[in-house]
Coordinates of C-alpha atoms in Angstrom, one line a residue:
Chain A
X1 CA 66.4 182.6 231.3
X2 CA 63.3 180.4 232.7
X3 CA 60.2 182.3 233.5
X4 CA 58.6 182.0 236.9
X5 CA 56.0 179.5 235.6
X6 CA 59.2 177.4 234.4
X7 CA 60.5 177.5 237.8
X8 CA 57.2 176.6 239.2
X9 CA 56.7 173.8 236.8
X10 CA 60.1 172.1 237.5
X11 CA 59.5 172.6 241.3
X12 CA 56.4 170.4 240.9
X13 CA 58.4 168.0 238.9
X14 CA 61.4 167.7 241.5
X15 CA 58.8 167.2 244.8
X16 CA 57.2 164.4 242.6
X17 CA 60.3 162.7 242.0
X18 CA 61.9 162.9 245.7
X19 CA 58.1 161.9 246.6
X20 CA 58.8 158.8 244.3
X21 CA 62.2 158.0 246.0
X22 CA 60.9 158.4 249.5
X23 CA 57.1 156.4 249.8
X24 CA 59.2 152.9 249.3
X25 CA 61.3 153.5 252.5
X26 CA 58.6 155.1 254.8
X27 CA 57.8 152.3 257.4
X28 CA 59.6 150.1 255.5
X29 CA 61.9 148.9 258.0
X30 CA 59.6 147.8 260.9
X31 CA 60.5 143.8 260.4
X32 CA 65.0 145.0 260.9
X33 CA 66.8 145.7 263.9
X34 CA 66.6 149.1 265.6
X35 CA 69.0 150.9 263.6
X36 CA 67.8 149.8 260.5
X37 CA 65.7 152.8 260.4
X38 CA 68.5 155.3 260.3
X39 CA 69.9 153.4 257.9
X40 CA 66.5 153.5 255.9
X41 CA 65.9 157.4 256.6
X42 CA 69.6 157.7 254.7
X43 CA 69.0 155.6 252.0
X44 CA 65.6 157.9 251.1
X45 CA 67.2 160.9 251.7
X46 CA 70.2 160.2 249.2
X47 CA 67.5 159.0 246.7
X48 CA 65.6 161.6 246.9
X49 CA 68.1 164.2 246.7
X50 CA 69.9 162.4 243.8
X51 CA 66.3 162.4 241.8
X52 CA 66.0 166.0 242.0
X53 CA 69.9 166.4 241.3
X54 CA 69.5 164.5 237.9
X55 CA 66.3 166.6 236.9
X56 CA 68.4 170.2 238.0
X57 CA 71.5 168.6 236.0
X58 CA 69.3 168.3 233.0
X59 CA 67.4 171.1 232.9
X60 CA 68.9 173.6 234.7
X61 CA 73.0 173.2 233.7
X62 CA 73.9 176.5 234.9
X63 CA 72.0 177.0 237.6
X64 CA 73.9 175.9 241.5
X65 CA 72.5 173.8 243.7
X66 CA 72.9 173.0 247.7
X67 CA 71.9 169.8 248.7
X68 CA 71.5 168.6 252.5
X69 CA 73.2 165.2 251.3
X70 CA 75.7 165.8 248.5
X71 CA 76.9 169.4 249.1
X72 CA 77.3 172.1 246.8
X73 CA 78.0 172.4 243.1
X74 CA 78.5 175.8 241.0
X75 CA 78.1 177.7 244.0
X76 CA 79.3 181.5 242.4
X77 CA 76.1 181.0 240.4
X78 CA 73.0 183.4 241.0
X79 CA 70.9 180.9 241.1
X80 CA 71.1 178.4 243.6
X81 CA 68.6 175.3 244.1
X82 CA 68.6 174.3 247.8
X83 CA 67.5 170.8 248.6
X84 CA 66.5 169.3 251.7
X85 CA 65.2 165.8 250.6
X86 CA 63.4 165.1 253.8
X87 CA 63.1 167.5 256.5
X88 CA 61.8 165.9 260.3
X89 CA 64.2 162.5 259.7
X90 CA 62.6 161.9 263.3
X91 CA 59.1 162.4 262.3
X92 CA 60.0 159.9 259.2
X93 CA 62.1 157.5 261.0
X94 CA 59.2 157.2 263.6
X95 CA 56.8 156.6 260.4
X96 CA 54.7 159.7 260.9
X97 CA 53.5 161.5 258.0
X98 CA 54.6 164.7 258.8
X99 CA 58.4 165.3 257.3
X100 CA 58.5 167.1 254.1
X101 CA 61.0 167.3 251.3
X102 CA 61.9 171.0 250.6
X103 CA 62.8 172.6 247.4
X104 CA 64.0 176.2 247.4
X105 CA 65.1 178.6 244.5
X106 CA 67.7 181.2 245.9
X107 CA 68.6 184.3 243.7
X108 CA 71.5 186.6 244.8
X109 CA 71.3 184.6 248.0
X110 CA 67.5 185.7 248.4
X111 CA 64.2 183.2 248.3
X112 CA 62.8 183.3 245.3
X113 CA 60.6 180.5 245.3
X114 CA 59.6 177.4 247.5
X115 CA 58.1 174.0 247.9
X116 CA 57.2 171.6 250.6
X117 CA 56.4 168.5 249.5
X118 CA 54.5 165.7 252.0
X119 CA 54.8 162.3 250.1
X120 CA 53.0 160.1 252.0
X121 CA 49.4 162.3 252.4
X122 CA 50.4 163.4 248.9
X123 CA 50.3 167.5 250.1
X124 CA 52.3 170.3 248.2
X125 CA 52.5 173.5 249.6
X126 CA 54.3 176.0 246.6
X127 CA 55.0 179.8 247.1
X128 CA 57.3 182.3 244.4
X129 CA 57.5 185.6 245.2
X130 CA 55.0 188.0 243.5
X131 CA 52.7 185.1 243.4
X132 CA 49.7 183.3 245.8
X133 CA 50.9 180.2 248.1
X134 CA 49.1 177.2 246.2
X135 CA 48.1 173.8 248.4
X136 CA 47.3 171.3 246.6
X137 CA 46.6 173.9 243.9
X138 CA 44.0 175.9 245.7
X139 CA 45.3 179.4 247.6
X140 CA 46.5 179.2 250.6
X141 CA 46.2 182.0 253.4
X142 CA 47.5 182.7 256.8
X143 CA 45.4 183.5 259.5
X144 CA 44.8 186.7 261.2
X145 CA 46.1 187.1 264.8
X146 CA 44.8 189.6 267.4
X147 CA 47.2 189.3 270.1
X148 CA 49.8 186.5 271.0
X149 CA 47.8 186.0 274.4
X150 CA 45.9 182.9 272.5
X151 CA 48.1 182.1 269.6
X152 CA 49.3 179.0 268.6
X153 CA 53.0 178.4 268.7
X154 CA 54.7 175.6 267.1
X155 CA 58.5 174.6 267.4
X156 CA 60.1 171.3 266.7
X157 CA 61.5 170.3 269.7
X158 CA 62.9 172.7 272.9
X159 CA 66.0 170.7 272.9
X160 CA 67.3 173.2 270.5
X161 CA 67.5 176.3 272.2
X162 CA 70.6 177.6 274.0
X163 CA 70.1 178.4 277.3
X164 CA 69.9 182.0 276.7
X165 CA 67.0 181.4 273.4
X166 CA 65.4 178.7 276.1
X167 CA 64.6 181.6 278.4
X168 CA 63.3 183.9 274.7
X169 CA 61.0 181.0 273.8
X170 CA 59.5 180.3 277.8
X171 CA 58.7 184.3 277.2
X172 CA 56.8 183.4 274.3
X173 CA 55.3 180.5 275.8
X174 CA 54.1 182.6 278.8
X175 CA 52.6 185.6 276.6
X176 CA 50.5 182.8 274.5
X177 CA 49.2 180.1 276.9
X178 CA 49.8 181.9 280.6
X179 CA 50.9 178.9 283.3
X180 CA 49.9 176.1 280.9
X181 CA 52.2 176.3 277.8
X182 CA 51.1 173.9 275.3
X183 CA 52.5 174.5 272.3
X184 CA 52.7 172.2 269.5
X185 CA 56.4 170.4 269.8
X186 CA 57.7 168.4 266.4
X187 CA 56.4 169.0 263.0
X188 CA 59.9 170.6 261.6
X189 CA 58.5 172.0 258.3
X190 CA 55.0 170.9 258.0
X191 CA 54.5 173.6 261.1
X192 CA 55.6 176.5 258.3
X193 CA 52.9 174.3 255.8
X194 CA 50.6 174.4 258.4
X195 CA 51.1 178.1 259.4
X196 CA 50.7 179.3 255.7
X197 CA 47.3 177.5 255.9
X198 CA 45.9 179.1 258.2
X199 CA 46.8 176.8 261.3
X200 CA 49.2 177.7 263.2
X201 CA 50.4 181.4 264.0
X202 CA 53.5 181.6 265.2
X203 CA 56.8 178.9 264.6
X204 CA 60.0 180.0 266.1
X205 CA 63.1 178.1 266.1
X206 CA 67.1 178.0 265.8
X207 CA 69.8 176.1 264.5
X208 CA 68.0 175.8 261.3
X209 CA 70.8 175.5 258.1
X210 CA 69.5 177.1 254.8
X211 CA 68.7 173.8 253.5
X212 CA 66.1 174.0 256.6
X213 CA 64.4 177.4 255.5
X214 CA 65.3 178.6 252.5
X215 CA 61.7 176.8 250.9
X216 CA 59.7 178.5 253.7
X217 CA 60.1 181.4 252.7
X218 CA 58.2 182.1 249.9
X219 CA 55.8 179.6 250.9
X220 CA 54.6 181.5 254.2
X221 CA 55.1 184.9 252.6
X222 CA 52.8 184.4 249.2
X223 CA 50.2 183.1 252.0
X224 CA 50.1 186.5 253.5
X225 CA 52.7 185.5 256.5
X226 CA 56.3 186.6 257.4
X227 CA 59.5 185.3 258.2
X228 CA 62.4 186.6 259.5
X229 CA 65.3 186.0 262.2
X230 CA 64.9 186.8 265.8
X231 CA 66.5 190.5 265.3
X232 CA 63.2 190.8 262.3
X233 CA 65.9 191.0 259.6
X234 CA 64.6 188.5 256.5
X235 CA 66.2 185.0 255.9
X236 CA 68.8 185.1 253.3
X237 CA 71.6 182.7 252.5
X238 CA 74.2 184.5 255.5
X239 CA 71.4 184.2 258.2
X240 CA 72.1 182.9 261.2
X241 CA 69.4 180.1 261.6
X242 CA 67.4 182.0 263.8
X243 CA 64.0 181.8 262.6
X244 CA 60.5 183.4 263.4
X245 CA 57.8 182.9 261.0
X246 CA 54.5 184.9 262.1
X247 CA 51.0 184.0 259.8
X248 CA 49.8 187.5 260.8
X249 CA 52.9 189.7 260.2
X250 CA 51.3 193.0 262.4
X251 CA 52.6 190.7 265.4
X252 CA 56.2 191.0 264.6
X253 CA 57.2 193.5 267.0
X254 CA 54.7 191.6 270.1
X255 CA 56.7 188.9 269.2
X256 CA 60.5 190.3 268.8
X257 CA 59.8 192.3 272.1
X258 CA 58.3 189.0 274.4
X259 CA 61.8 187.4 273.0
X260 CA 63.8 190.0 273.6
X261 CA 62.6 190.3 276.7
X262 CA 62.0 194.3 276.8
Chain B
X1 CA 26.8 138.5 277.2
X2 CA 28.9 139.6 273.7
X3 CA 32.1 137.7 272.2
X4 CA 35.1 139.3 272.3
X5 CA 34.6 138.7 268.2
X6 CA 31.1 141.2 268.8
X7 CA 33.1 143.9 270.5
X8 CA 36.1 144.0 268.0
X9 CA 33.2 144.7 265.7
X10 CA 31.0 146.6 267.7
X11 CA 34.5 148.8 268.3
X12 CA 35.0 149.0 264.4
X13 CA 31.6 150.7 263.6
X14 CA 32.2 152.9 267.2
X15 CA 35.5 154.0 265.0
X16 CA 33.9 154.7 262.2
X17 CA 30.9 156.7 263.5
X18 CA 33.4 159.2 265.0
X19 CA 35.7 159.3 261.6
X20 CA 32.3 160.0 260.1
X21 CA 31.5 163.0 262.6
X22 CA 35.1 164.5 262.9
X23 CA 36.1 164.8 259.1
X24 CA 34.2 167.5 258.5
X25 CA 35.8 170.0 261.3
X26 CA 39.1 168.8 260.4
X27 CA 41.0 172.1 259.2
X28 CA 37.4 173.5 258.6
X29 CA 38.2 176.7 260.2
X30 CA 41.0 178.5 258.7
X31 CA 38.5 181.3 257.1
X32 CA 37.4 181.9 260.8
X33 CA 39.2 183.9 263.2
X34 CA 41.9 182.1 265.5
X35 CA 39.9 181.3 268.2
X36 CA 37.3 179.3 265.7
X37 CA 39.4 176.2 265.6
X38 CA 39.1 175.5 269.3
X39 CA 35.7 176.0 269.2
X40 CA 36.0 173.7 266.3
X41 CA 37.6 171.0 268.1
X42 CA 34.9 171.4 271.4
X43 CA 32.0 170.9 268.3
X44 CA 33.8 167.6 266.7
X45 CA 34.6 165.7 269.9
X46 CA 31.3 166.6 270.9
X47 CA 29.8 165.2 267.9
X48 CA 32.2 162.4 267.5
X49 CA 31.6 161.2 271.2
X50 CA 27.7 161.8 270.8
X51 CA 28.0 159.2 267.9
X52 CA 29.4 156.8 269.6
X53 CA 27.7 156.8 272.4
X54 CA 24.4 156.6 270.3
X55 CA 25.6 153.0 269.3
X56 CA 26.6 152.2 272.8
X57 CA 22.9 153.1 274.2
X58 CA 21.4 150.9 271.6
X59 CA 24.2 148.2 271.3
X60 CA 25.0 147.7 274.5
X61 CA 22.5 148.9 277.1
X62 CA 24.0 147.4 280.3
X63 CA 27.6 148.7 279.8
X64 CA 29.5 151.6 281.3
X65 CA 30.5 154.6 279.2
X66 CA 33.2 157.1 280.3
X67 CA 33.3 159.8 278.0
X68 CA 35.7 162.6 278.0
X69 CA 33.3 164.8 276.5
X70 CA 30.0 163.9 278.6
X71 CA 31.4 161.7 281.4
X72 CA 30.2 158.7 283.0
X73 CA 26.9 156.4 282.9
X74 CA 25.7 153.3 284.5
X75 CA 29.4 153.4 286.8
X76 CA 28.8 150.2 288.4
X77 CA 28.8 147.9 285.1
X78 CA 31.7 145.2 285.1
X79 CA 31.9 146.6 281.4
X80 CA 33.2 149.9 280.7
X81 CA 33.4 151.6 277.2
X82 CA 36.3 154.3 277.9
X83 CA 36.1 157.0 274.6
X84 CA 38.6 159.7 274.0
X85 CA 36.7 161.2 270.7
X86 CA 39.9 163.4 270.0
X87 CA 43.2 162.5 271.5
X88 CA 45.7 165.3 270.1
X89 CA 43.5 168.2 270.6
X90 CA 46.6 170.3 269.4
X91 CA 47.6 168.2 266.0
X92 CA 43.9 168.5 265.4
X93 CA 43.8 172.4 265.8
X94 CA 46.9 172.1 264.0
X95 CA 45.6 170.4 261.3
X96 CA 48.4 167.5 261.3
X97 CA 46.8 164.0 260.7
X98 CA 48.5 162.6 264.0
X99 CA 45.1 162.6 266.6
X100 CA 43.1 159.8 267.2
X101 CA 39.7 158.4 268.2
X102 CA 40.2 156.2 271.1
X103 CA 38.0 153.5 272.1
X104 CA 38.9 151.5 274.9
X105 CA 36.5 148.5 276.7
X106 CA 37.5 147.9 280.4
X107 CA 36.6 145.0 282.7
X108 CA 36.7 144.8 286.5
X109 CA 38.7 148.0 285.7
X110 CA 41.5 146.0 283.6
X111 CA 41.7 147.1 279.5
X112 CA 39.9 144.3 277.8
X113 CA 40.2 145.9 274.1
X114 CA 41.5 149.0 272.3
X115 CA 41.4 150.6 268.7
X116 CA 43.6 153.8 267.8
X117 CA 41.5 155.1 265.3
X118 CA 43.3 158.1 262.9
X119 CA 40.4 159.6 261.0
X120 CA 42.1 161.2 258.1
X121 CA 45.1 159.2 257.1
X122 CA 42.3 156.6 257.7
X123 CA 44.3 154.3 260.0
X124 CA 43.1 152.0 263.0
X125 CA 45.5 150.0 265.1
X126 CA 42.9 147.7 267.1
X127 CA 44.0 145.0 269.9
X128 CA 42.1 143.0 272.6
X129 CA 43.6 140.4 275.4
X130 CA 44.5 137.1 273.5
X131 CA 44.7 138.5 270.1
X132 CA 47.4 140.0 267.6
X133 CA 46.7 143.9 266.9
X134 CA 46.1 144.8 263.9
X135 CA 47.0 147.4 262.0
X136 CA 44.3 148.2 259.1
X137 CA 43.4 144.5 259.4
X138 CA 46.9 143.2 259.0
X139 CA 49.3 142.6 262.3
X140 CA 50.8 144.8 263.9
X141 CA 54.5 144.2 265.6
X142 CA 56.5 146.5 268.1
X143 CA 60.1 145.8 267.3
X144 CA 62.7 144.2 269.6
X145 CA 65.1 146.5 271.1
X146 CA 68.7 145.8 272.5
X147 CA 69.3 148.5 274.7
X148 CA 68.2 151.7 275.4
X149 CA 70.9 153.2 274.0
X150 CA 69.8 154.3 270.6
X151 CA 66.1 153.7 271.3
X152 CA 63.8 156.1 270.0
X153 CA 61.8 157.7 272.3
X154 CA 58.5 160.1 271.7
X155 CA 56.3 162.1 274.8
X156 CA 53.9 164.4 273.4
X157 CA 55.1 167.5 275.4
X158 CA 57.8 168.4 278.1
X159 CA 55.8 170.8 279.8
X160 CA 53.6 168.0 281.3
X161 CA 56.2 166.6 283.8
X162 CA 56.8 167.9 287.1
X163 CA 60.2 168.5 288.0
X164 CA 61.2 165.2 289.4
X165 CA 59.9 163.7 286.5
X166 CA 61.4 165.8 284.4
X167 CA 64.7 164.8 285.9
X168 CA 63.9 161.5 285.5
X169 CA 62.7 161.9 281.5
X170 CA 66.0 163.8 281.2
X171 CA 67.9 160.5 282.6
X172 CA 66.1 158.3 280.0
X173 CA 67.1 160.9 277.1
X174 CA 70.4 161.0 278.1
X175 CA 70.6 157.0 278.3
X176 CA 68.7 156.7 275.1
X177 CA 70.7 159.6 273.1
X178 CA 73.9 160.6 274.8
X179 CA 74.4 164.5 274.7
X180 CA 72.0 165.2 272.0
X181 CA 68.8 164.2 272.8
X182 CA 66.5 164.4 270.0
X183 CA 63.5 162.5 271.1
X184 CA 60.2 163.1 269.2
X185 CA 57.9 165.4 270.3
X186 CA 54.0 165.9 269.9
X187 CA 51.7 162.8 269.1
X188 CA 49.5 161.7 271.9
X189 CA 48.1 158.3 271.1
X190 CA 49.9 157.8 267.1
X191 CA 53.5 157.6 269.3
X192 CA 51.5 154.4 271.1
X193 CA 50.5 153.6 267.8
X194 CA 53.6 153.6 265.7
X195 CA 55.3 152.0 269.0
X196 CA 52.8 148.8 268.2
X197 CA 53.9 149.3 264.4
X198 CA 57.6 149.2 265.0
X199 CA 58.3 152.4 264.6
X200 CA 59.0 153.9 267.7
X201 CA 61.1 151.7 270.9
X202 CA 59.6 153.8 274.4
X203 CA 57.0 156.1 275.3
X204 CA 57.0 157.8 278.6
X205 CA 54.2 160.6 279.7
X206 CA 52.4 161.4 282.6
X207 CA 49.4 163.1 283.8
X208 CA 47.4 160.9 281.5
X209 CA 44.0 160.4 281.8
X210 CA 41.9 157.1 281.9
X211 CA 40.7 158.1 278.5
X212 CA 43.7 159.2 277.1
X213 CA 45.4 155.2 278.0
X214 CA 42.7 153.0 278.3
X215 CA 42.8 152.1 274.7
X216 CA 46.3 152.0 274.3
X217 CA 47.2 148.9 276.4
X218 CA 45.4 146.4 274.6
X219 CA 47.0 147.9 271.2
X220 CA 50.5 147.6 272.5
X221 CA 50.2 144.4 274.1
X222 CA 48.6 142.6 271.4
X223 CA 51.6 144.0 269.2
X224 CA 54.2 142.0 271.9
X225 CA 54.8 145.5 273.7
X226 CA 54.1 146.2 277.1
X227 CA 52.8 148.9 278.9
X228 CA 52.6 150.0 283.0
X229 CA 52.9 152.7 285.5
X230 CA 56.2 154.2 286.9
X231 CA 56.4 151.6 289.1
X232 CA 55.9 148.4 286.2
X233 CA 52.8 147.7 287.6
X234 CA 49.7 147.3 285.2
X235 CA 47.3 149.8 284.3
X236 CA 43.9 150.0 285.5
X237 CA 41.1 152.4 285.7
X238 CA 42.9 153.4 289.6
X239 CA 46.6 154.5 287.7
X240 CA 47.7 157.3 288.1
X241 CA 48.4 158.8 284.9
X242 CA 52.5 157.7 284.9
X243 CA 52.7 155.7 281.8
X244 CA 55.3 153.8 280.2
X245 CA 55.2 151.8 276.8
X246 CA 57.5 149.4 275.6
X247 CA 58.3 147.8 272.1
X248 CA 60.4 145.3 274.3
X249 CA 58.8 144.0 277.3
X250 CA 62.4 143.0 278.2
X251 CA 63.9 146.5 278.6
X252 CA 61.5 147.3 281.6
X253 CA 63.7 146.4 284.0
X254 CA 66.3 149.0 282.2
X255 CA 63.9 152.0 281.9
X256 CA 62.6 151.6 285.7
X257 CA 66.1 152.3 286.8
X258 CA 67.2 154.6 284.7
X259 CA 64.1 157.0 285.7
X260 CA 63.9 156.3 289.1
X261 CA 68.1 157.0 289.0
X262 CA 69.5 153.6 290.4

């Protein structure tokens, strides 16, 4: 059985390798056609994915792992390795150096341990339960957060939201900023980064698949953050993709009561 | 009277003294309470503008300067140095490395020069009438772009159109992305930026500034972009903040109809 610091060491080694995959492909297509791009962002993200997959093949036989581009294998195992290879395709696509690859360690369907890795500005945020959020090897810390009247809220893009979690998230808005919402719009994971460091204070979002969160996790929660779904249940391998994460975790019920709307 | 050669390099060093004087505050205040980082921001656009505008004073005694921070001198000069010291006040909060220093030089009220200057990443996209943009010293190039169906387009928030011109951004998306619009979000100046790198097909915003577009239209257009008003006219120091930007001048014609919904 690998000890934590095993885990954490290979999680380091996997980021580096996706990171290795990815840099050749970023901006790389700006002299193609339009849709090169997509094409590109495919290409890196099947890579990146398979680097990790031959390093987890090696070293970790037993272990399962779910991967955003090649699916599942030895999924009864209690271990699970969940990959998102890059996370914000837009943000990379558009060449901006805010996508991140994601690397999360699941046990009985629980985070266990997370990284986000951002290739390009060459920043790794790391989190494992029981243990300090690390960036770039230093700690990592949320901020505190009196009130959401002021807070910063960050979400990827509003296009997501049903109409019914549109109306949620405009509550939010409101309680923050008052008439002038101006909340931070794209980012996809480097908003959770950015959150655990102190940054941000309050990400909510939906539609996310477990490839999407599962790294978070641990990552916000070793920085001295939380995150949960929008009922304040925590994020497990059966959650819905309703996602809060809060940097100051004595704003939980503020936050579930503006959404909820009561 | 200075050569367009003295301003490119008169705009250089004006990039550089603001790098110099925003560094420092960039993600400075995470130890503080939340409210420290906008403070933080107010402190390094003051400094960063202040820095500039020292060079200006001794560089270029007879020009204009419109400064966000500290507004306007000598208004009647046919020169006018326009400087945005942070453009992205929220990715700088943020801490994401997608702001920008903007320095734009005016004449008769038309954008005679521009430089996107990115601080951290340490990027500068820099374009004047005549010349090829150049990205870090090497050209930049916006890329062509067949329809707009499948372009990639980026506005920095949603919340800053009214509602006609929300309907009309909603048109665009819809053309652009069919029933899932997944356009990128946040980015002030970098989405003008990447657009003269290739990256990015159509940028549409409104309610900007002089300050905040200034810059930007000598960047794009030296790239082979174009930019204008809602209406395809130019912009000048009298526009009124409705701004377009093309990769491909020749899907103008396109865009205007589809937002004005004939």
């Amino acid at each position: 059985m690998p000890t934590m610091d095993d885990d954490i060491a290979l999680a380091h080694r996997l980021a580096a390798a996706a990171g290795e995959a990815i840099r050749p492909y970023f901006r790389a297509a700006f002299v193609q056609e339009t849709k090169a791009d997509s094409s590109a962002v495919t290409e890196a993200d099947r890579a990146a994915e398979q680097a990790m997959r031959d390093i987890l093949e090696r070293e970790r036989p037993e272990d399962g792992i779910v991967g955003e581009e090649f699916g599942s294998v030895r999924e009864g195992a209690s271990r699970q390795w969940v990959l998102d290879p890059i996370d914000g395709t837009q943000s990379f696509i558009a060449g901006r150096p805010i996508f991140g690859t994601l690397i999360g360690l699941m046990q009985q369907g629980w985070p266990l341990l997370g990284a986000i890795d951002q290739p390009i500005a060459c920043e790794r945020w790391i989190g494992a339960t029981g243990r300090a959020t690390l960036f770039n090897g230093a700690p990592a810390k949320t901020r505190r957060c009196k009130s959401i009247e002021g807070a910063t809220v960050a979400t990827t893009s509003p296009h997501c939201f049903s109409d019914d979690e549109a109306d949620a998230y405009l509550r939010l808005l409101a309680a923050a900023y008052g008439k002038h919402p101006w909340p931070l719009y794209g980012g996809d994971c480097y908003n959770y980064a950015l959150l655990a460091s102190g940054h941000v204070d309050i990400v909510v979002e939906t539609g996310l698949k477990l490839h999407d969160f599962a790294a978070l996790v641990a990552v916000v929660e070793g920085a001295g953050g939380q995150m949960c779904d929008w009922r304040g249940d925590p994020l497990s391998a059966t959650s819905d993709g309703r996602v809060i994460a809060l940097g100051e975790p004595a704003r939980l019920d503020d936050v579930l009561e503006v959404l909820h709307g009561h």
